[in-house]
Structure formats: structure tokens, C-alpha cells
PDB file of C-alpha atoms in Angstrom:
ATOM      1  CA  UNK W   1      87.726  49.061 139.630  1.00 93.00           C
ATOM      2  CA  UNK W   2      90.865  47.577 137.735  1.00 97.00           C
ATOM      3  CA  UNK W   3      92.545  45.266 139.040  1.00 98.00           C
ATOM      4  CA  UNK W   4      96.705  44.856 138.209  1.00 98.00           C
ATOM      5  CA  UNK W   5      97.508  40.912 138.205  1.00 98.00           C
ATOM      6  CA  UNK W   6     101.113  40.581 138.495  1.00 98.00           C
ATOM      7  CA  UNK W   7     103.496  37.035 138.353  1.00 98.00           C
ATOM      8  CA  UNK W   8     105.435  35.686 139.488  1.00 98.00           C
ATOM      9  CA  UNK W   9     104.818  36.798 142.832  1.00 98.00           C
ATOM     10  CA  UNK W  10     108.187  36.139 143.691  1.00 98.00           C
ATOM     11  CA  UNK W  11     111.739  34.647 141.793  1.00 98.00           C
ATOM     12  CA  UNK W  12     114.859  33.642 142.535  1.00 97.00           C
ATOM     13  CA  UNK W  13     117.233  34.486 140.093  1.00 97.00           C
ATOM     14  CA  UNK W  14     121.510  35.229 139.736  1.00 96.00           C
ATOM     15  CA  UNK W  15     123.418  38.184 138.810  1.00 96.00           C
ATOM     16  CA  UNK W  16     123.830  38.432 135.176  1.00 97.00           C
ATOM     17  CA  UNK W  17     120.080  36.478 134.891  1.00 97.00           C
ATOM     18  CA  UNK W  18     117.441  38.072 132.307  1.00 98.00           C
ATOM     19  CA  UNK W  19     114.251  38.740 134.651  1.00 98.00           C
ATOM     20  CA  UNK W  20     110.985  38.919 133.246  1.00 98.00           C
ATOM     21  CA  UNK W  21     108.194  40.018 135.393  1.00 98.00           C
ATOM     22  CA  UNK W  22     104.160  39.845 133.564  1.00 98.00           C
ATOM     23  CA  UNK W  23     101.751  42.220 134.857  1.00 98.00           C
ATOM     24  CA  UNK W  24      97.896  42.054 133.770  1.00 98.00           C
ATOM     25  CA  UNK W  25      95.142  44.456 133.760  1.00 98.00           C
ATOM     26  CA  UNK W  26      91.698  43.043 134.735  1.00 98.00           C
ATOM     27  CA  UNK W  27      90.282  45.808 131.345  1.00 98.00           C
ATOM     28  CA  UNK W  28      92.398  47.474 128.753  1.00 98.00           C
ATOM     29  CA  UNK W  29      94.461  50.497 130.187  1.00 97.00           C
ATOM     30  CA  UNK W  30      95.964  51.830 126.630  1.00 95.00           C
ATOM     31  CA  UNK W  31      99.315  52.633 127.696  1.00 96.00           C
ATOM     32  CA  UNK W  32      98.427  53.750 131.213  1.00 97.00           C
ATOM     33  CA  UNK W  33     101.170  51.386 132.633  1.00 98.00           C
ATOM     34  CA  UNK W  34     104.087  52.504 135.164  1.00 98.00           C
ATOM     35  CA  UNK W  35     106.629  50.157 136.987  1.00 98.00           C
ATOM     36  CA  UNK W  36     107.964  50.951 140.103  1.00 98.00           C
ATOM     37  CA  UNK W  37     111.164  49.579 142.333  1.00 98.00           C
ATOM     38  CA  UNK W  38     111.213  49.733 146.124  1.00 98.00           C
ATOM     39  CA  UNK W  39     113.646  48.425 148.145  1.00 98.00           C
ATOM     40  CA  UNK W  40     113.022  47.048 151.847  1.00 96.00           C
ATOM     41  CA  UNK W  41     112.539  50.174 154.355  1.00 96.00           C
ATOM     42  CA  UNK W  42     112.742  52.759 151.482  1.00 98.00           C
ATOM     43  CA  UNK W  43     109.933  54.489 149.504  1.00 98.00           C
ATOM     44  CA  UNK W  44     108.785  53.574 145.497  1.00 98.00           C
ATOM     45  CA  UNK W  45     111.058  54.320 143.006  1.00 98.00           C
ATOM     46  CA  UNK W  46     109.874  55.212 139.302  1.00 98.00           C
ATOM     47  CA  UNK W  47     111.219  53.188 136.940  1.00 98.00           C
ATOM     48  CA  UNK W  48     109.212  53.032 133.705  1.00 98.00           C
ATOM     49  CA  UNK W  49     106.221  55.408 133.086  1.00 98.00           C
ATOM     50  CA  UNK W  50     103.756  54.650 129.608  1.00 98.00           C
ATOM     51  CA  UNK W  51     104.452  51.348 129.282  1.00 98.00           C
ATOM     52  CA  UNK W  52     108.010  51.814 127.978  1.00 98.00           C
ATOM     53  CA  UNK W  53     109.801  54.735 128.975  1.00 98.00           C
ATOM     54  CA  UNK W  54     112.807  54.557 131.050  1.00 98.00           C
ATOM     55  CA  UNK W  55     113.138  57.730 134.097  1.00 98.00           C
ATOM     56  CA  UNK W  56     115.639  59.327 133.790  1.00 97.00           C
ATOM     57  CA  UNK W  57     118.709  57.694 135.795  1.00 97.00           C
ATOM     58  CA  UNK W  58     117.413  54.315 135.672  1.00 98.00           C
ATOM     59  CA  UNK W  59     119.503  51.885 134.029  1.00 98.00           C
ATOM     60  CA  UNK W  60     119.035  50.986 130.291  1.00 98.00           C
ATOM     61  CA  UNK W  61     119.067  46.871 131.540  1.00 98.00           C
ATOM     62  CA  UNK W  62     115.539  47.843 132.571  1.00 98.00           C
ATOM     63  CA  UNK W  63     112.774  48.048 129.800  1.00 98.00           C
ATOM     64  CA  UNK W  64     108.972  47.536 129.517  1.00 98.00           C
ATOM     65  CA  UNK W  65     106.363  46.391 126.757  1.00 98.00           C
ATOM     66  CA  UNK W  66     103.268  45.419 125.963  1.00 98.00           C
ATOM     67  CA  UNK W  67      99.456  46.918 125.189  1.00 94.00           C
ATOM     68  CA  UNK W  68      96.368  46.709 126.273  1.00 94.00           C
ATOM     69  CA  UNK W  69      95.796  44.356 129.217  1.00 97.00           C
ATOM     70  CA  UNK W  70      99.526  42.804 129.371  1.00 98.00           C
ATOM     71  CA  UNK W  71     102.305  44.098 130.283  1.00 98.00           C
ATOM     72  CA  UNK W  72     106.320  42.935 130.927  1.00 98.00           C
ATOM     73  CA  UNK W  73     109.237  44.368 132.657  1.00 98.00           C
ATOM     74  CA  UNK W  74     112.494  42.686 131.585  1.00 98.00           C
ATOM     75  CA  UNK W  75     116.259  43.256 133.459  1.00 98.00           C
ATOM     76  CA  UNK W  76     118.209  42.042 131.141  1.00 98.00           C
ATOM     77  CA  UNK W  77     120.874  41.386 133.156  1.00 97.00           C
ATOM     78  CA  UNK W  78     120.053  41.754 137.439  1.00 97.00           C
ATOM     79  CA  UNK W  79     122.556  43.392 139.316  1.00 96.00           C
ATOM     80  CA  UNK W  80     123.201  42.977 143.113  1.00 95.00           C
ATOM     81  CA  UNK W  81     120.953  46.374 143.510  1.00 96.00           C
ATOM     82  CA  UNK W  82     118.242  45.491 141.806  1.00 97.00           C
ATOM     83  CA  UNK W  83     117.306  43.033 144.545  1.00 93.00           C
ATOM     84  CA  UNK W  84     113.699  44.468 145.160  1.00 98.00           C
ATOM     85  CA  UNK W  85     110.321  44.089 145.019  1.00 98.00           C
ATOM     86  CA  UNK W  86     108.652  45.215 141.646  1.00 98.00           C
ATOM     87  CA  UNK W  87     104.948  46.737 141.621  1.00 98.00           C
ATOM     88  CA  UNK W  88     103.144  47.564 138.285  1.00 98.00           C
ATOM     89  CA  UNK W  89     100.446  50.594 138.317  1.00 98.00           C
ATOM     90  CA  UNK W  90      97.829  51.386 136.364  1.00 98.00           C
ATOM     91  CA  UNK W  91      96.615  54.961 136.052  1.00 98.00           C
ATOM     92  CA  UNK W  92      94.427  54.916 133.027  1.00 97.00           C
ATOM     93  CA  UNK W  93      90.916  55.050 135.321  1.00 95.00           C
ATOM     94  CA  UNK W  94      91.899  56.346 139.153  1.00 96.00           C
ATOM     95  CA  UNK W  95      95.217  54.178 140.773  1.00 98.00           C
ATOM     96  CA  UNK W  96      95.902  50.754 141.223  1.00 98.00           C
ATOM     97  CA  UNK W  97      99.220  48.736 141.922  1.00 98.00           C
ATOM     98  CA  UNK W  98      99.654  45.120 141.847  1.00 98.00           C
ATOM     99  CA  UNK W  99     100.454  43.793 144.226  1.00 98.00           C
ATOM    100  CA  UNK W 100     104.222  42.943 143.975  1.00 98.00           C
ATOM    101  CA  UNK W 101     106.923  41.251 142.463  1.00 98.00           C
ATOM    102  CA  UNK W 102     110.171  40.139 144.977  1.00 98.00           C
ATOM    103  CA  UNK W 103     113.174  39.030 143.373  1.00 98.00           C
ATOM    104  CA  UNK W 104     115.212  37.514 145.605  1.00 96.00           C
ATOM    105  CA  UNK W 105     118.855  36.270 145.450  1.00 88.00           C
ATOM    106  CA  UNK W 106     119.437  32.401 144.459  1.00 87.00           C
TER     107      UNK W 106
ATOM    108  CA  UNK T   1     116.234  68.569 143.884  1.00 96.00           C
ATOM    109  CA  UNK T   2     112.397  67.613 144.652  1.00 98.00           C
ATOM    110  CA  UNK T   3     111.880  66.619 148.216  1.00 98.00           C
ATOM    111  CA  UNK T   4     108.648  65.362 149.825  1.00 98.00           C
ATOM    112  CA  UNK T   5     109.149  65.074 153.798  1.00 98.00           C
ATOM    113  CA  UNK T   6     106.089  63.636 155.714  1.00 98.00           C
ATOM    114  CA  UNK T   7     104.761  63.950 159.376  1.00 98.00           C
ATOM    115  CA  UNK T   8     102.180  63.692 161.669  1.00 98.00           C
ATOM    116  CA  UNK T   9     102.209  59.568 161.928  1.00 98.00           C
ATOM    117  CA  UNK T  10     102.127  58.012 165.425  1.00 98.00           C
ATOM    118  CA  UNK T  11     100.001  55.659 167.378  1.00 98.00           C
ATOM    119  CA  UNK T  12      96.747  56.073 167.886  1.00 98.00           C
ATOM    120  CA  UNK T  13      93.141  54.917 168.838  1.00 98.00           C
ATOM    121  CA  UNK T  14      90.485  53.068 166.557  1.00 98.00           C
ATOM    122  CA  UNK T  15      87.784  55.696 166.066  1.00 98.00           C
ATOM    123  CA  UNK T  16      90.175  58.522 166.310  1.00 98.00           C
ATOM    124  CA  UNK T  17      91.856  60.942 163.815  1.00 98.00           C
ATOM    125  CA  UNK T  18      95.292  61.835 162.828  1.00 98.00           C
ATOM    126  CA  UNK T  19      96.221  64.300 160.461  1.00 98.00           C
ATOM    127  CA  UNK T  20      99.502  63.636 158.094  1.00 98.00           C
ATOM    128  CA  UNK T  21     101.359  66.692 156.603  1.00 98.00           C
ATOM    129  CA  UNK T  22     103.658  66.542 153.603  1.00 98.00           C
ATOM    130  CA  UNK T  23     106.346  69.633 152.828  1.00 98.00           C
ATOM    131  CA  UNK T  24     107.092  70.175 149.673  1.00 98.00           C
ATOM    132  CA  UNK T  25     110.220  71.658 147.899  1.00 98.00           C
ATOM    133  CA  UNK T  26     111.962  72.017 144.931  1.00 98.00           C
ATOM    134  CA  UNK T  27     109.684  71.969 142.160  1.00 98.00           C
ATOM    135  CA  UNK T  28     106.726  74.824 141.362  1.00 98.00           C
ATOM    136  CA  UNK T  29     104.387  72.623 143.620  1.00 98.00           C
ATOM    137  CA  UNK T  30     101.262  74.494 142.708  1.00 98.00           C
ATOM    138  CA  UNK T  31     101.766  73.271 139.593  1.00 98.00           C
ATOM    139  CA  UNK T  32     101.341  69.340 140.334  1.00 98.00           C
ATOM    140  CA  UNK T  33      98.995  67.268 141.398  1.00 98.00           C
ATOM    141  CA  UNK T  34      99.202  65.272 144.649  1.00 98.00           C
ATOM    142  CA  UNK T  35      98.968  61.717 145.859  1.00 98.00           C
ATOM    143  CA  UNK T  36      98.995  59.851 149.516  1.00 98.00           C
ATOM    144  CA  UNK T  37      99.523  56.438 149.092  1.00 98.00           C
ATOM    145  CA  UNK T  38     100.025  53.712 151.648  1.00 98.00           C
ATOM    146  CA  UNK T  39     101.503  50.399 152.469  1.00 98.00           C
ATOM    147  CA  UNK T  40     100.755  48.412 155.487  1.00 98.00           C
ATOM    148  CA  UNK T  41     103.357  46.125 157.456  1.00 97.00           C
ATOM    149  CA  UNK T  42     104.373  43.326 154.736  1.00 96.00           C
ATOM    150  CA  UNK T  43     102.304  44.069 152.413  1.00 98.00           C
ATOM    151  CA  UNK T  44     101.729  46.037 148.689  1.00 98.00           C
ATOM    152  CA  UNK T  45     101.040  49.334 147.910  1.00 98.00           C
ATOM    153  CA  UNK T  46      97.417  51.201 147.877  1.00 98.00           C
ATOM    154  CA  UNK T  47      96.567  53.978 146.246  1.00 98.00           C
ATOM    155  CA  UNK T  48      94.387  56.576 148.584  1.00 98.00           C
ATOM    156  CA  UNK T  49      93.835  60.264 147.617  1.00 98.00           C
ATOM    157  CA  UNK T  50      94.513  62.612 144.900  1.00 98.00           C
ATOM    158  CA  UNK T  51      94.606  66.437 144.914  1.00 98.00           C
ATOM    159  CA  UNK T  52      94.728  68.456 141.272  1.00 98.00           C
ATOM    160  CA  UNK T  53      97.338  71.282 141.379  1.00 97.00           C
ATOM    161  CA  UNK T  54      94.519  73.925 142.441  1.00 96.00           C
ATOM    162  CA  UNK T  55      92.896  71.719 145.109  1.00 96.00           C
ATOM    163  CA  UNK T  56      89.837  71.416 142.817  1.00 97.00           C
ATOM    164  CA  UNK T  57      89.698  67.988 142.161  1.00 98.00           C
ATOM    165  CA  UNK T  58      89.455  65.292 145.079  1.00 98.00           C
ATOM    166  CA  UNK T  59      89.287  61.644 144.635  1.00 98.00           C
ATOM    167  CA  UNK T  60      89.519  58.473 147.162  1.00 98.00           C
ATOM    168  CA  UNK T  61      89.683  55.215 147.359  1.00 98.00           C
ATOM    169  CA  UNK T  62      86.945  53.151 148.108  1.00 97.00           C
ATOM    170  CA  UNK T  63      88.335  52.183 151.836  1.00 98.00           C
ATOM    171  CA  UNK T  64      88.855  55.611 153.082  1.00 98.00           C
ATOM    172  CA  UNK T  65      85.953  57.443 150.964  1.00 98.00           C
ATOM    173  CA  UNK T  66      84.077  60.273 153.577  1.00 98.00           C
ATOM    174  CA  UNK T  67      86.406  59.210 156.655  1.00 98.00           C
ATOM    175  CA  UNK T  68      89.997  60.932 154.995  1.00 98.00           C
ATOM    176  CA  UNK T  69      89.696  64.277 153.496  1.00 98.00           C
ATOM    177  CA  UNK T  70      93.049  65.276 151.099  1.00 98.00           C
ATOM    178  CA  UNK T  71      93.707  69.156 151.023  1.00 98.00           C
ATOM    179  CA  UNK T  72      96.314  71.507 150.236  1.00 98.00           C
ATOM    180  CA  UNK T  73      98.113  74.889 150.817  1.00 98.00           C
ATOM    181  CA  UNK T  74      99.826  76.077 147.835  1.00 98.00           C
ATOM    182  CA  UNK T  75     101.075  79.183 149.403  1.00 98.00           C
ATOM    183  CA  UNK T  76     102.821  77.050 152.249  1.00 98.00           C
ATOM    184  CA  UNK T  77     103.394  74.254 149.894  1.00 98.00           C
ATOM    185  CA  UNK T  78     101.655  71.536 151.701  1.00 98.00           C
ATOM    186  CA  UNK T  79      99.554  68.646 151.466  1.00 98.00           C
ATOM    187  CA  UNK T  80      97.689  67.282 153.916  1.00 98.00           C
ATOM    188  CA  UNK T  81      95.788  63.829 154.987  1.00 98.00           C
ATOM    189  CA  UNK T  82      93.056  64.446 157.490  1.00 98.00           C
ATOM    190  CA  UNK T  83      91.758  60.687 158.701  1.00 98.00           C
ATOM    191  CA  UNK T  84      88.876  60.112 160.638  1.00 98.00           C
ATOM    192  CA  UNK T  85      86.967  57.446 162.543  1.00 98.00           C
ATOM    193  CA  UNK T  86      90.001  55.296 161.854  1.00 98.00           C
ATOM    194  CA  UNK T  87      90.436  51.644 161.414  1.00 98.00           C
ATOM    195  CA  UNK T  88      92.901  49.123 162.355  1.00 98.00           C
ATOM    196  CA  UNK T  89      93.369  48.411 158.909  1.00 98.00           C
ATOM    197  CA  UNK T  90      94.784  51.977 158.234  1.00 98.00           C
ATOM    198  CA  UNK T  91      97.674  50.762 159.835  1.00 98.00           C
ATOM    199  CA  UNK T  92     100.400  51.501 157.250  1.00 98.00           C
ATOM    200  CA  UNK T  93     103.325  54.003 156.600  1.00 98.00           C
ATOM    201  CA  UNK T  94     101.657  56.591 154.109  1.00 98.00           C
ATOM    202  CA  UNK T  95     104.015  58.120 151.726  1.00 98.00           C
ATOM    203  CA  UNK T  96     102.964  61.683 149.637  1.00 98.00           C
ATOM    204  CA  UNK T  97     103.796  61.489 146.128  1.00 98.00           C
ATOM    205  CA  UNK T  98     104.200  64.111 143.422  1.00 98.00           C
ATOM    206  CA  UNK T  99     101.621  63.741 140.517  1.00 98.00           C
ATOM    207  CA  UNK T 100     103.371  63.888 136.673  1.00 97.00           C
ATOM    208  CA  UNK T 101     100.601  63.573 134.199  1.00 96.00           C
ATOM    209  CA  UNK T 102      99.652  64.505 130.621  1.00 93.00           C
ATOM    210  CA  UNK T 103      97.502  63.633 127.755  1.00 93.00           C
ATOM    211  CA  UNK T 104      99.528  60.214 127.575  1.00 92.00           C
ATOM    212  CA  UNK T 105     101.148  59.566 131.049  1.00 96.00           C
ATOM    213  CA  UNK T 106     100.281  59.635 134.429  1.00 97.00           C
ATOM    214  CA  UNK T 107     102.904  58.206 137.233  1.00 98.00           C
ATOM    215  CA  UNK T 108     104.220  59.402 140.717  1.00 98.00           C
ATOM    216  CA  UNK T 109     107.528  60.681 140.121  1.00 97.00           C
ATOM    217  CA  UNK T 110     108.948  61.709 143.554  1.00 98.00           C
ATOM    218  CA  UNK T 111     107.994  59.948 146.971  1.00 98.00           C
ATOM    219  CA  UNK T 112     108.486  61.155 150.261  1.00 98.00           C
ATOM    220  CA  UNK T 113     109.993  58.813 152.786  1.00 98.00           C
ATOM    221  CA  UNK T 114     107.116  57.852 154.801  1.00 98.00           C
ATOM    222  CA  UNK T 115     105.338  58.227 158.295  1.00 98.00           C
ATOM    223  CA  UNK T 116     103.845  55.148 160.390  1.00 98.00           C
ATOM    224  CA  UNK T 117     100.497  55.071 161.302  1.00 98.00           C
ATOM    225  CA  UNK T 118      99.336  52.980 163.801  1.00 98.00           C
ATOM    226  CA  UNK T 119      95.902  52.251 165.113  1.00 98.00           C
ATOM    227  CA  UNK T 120      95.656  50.397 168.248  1.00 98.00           C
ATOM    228  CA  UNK T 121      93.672  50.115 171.284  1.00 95.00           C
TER     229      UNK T 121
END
């Protein structure tokens, strides 16, 4: 099985801070890499699918990158909604998710 | 606009079954593949069945392989989750999630909202 390693496993960061959350793959997944958002009491939200492609809808401030076995998702500037917890995926051999990023408010 | 609405959750007894529904509308759902997914009380997301557009194609994960069987009805448009000999640990809401996939992605694009499963004596 792969497993999805993500950090931190929690921040506290500011409106207007640049957020970068790291997400590693336990084997190489080639570009087999989604991001999703979900806020508390509310399902998963797609936010990046392939590594780097935004859904549609979801702000440009929100971008991914990276190859292989690591992986990033960068706000480049957090807004009061994006107060969440962050999960990475893998879907290059069955389904995994990590197991969660929550970025809090400082 | 795609809409995934799940039943069949509720409390229930180690060792017994439960069978979870999802509706599906607005897309050509024979056309998609289909996921259930879970997430118990506090904690992360996990990843449980899979269903290919023509109900062909199964797979599980390892902690519910040959107790959950994942099926479908195109013609009503419905997927279900049937659980058996269940487990405390399946305690979790369990969403349904709409397969998109190609030669170069593969992601869950629409979620339903969720049903709670408990199991407790």
C-alpha cells in the first residue's frame, strides 16, 4: 500500500499569510496527486486534481507542485474561509489520503 | 448541478449489517465510476470501495475486504454499501463520491453529504 505523509499536521497562520502544506508519498505516484478542502461538519471539497490543476471555482491563491514522491499546496494569501483542514490523495495505485492538514487561526 | 444524497446510516450492533444507499443526479451516472469513503469521529479520511461505471470492477480496502460488498443500479441511479459482520471501528459518517478519471487523472469530484454509522452494543 502507499502511504501519503503529510506536514505540518497542523499551523497557525493570519489572513494575508502564504501557507505551505508538504505532502509525501511512501513510492513514486507520477502525477497521481489531488488536494482536497473540508471544512468542520461538511463533506471534501476538490481543490487541485494532477498535481497542479485548479477545479474549477476554486480560487487562483490556491496552487500545487511537485513530482514524484513530494508534493506542496501553497495559499498564497489565506482568507478567513479557507480555515480548514487540508488532505492530500493519492490515486496512482487504489486510494489513499493523508491524513490531514488543520490550519487554524493565530 | 451533480448531487449525491446518502442514507441508510443509524446505530447499530457489532456483528450486524447495515446497508447505505447513495442517489444520484445530475450527471449521466452510468457513465462514472463510484466511491464510498469514510471518516470516523475526529479523525482523517479512508478510502473504502470503488465501483467502475458498469459495475464490473470492484475493489476494497484492506479493512472492509469480504465483510462490505459495493454495487450499483444504473437504471435507478444508485449506489449502494452493503456492510456485514460489522466492527466498532466502522464507526464513521461514509460519504459516496463521484469517480472523474482518465489516462492522467483520477480524483473524486462531487461528495455527498454524509450518513453516520454507528456500531454499538
Amino acid at each position: 500500500d502507499i502511504q501519503m505523509t503529510q506536514s505540518p499536521s497542523s499551523l497557525s497562520a493570519s489572513v494575508g499569510d502564504r501557507v505551505i502544506i508538504t505532502c509525501r508519498a511512501s513510492q513514486s505516484i507520477s502525477s497521481f496527486l489531488n488536494w482536497y478542502q473540508q471544512k468542520p461538519g461538511k463533506a471534501p471539497r476538490i481543490l487541485i486534481y494532477a498535481v497542479s490543476n485548479l477545479q474549477s471555482g476554486v480560487p487562483s491563491r490556491f496552487s500545487g507542485s511537485g513530482s514524484g514522491t513530494d508534493f506542496t499546496l501553497t495559499i498564497s494569501s489565506l482568507q478567513p474561509e479557507d480555515f480548514a483542514t487540508y488532505y492530500c490523495q493519492q490515486s496512482y495505485i487504489t486510494w489513499t489520503f493523508g491524513q490531514g492538514t488543520k490550519v487554524e487561526i493565530k | 448541478q451533480v448531487q449525491l444524497v446518502e442514507s441508510g446510516g443509524g446505530v447499530v450492533q457489532p456483528g450486524r449489517s447495515l446497508k447505505l444507499t447513495c442517489a444520484a443526479s445530475g450527471f449521466t451516472f452510468r457513465s462514472f465510476g463510484m466511491h464510498w469513503v469514510r471518516q470516523a469521529p475526529g479523525k482523517g479520511l479512508e478510502w473504502v470501495a470503488v465501483i467502475s461505471d458498469d459495475g464490473s470492477n470492484r475493489y476494497y480496502a484492506d479493512s472492509v475486504k469480504g465483510r462490505f460488498t459495493i454495487s450499483r443500479d444504473n437504471s435507478k441511479k444508485t449506489v449502494s454499501l452493503q456492510m456485514n459482520s460489522l466492527r466498532t471501528e466502522d464507526s464513521a459518517v461514509y460519504y459516496c463520491a463521484k469517480r472523474r478519471s482518465s489516462r492522467y487523472e483520477d480524483y473524486f469530484d462531487y461528495w455527498g453529504q454524509g450518513t453516520l454509522v454507528t456500531v454499538s452494543s
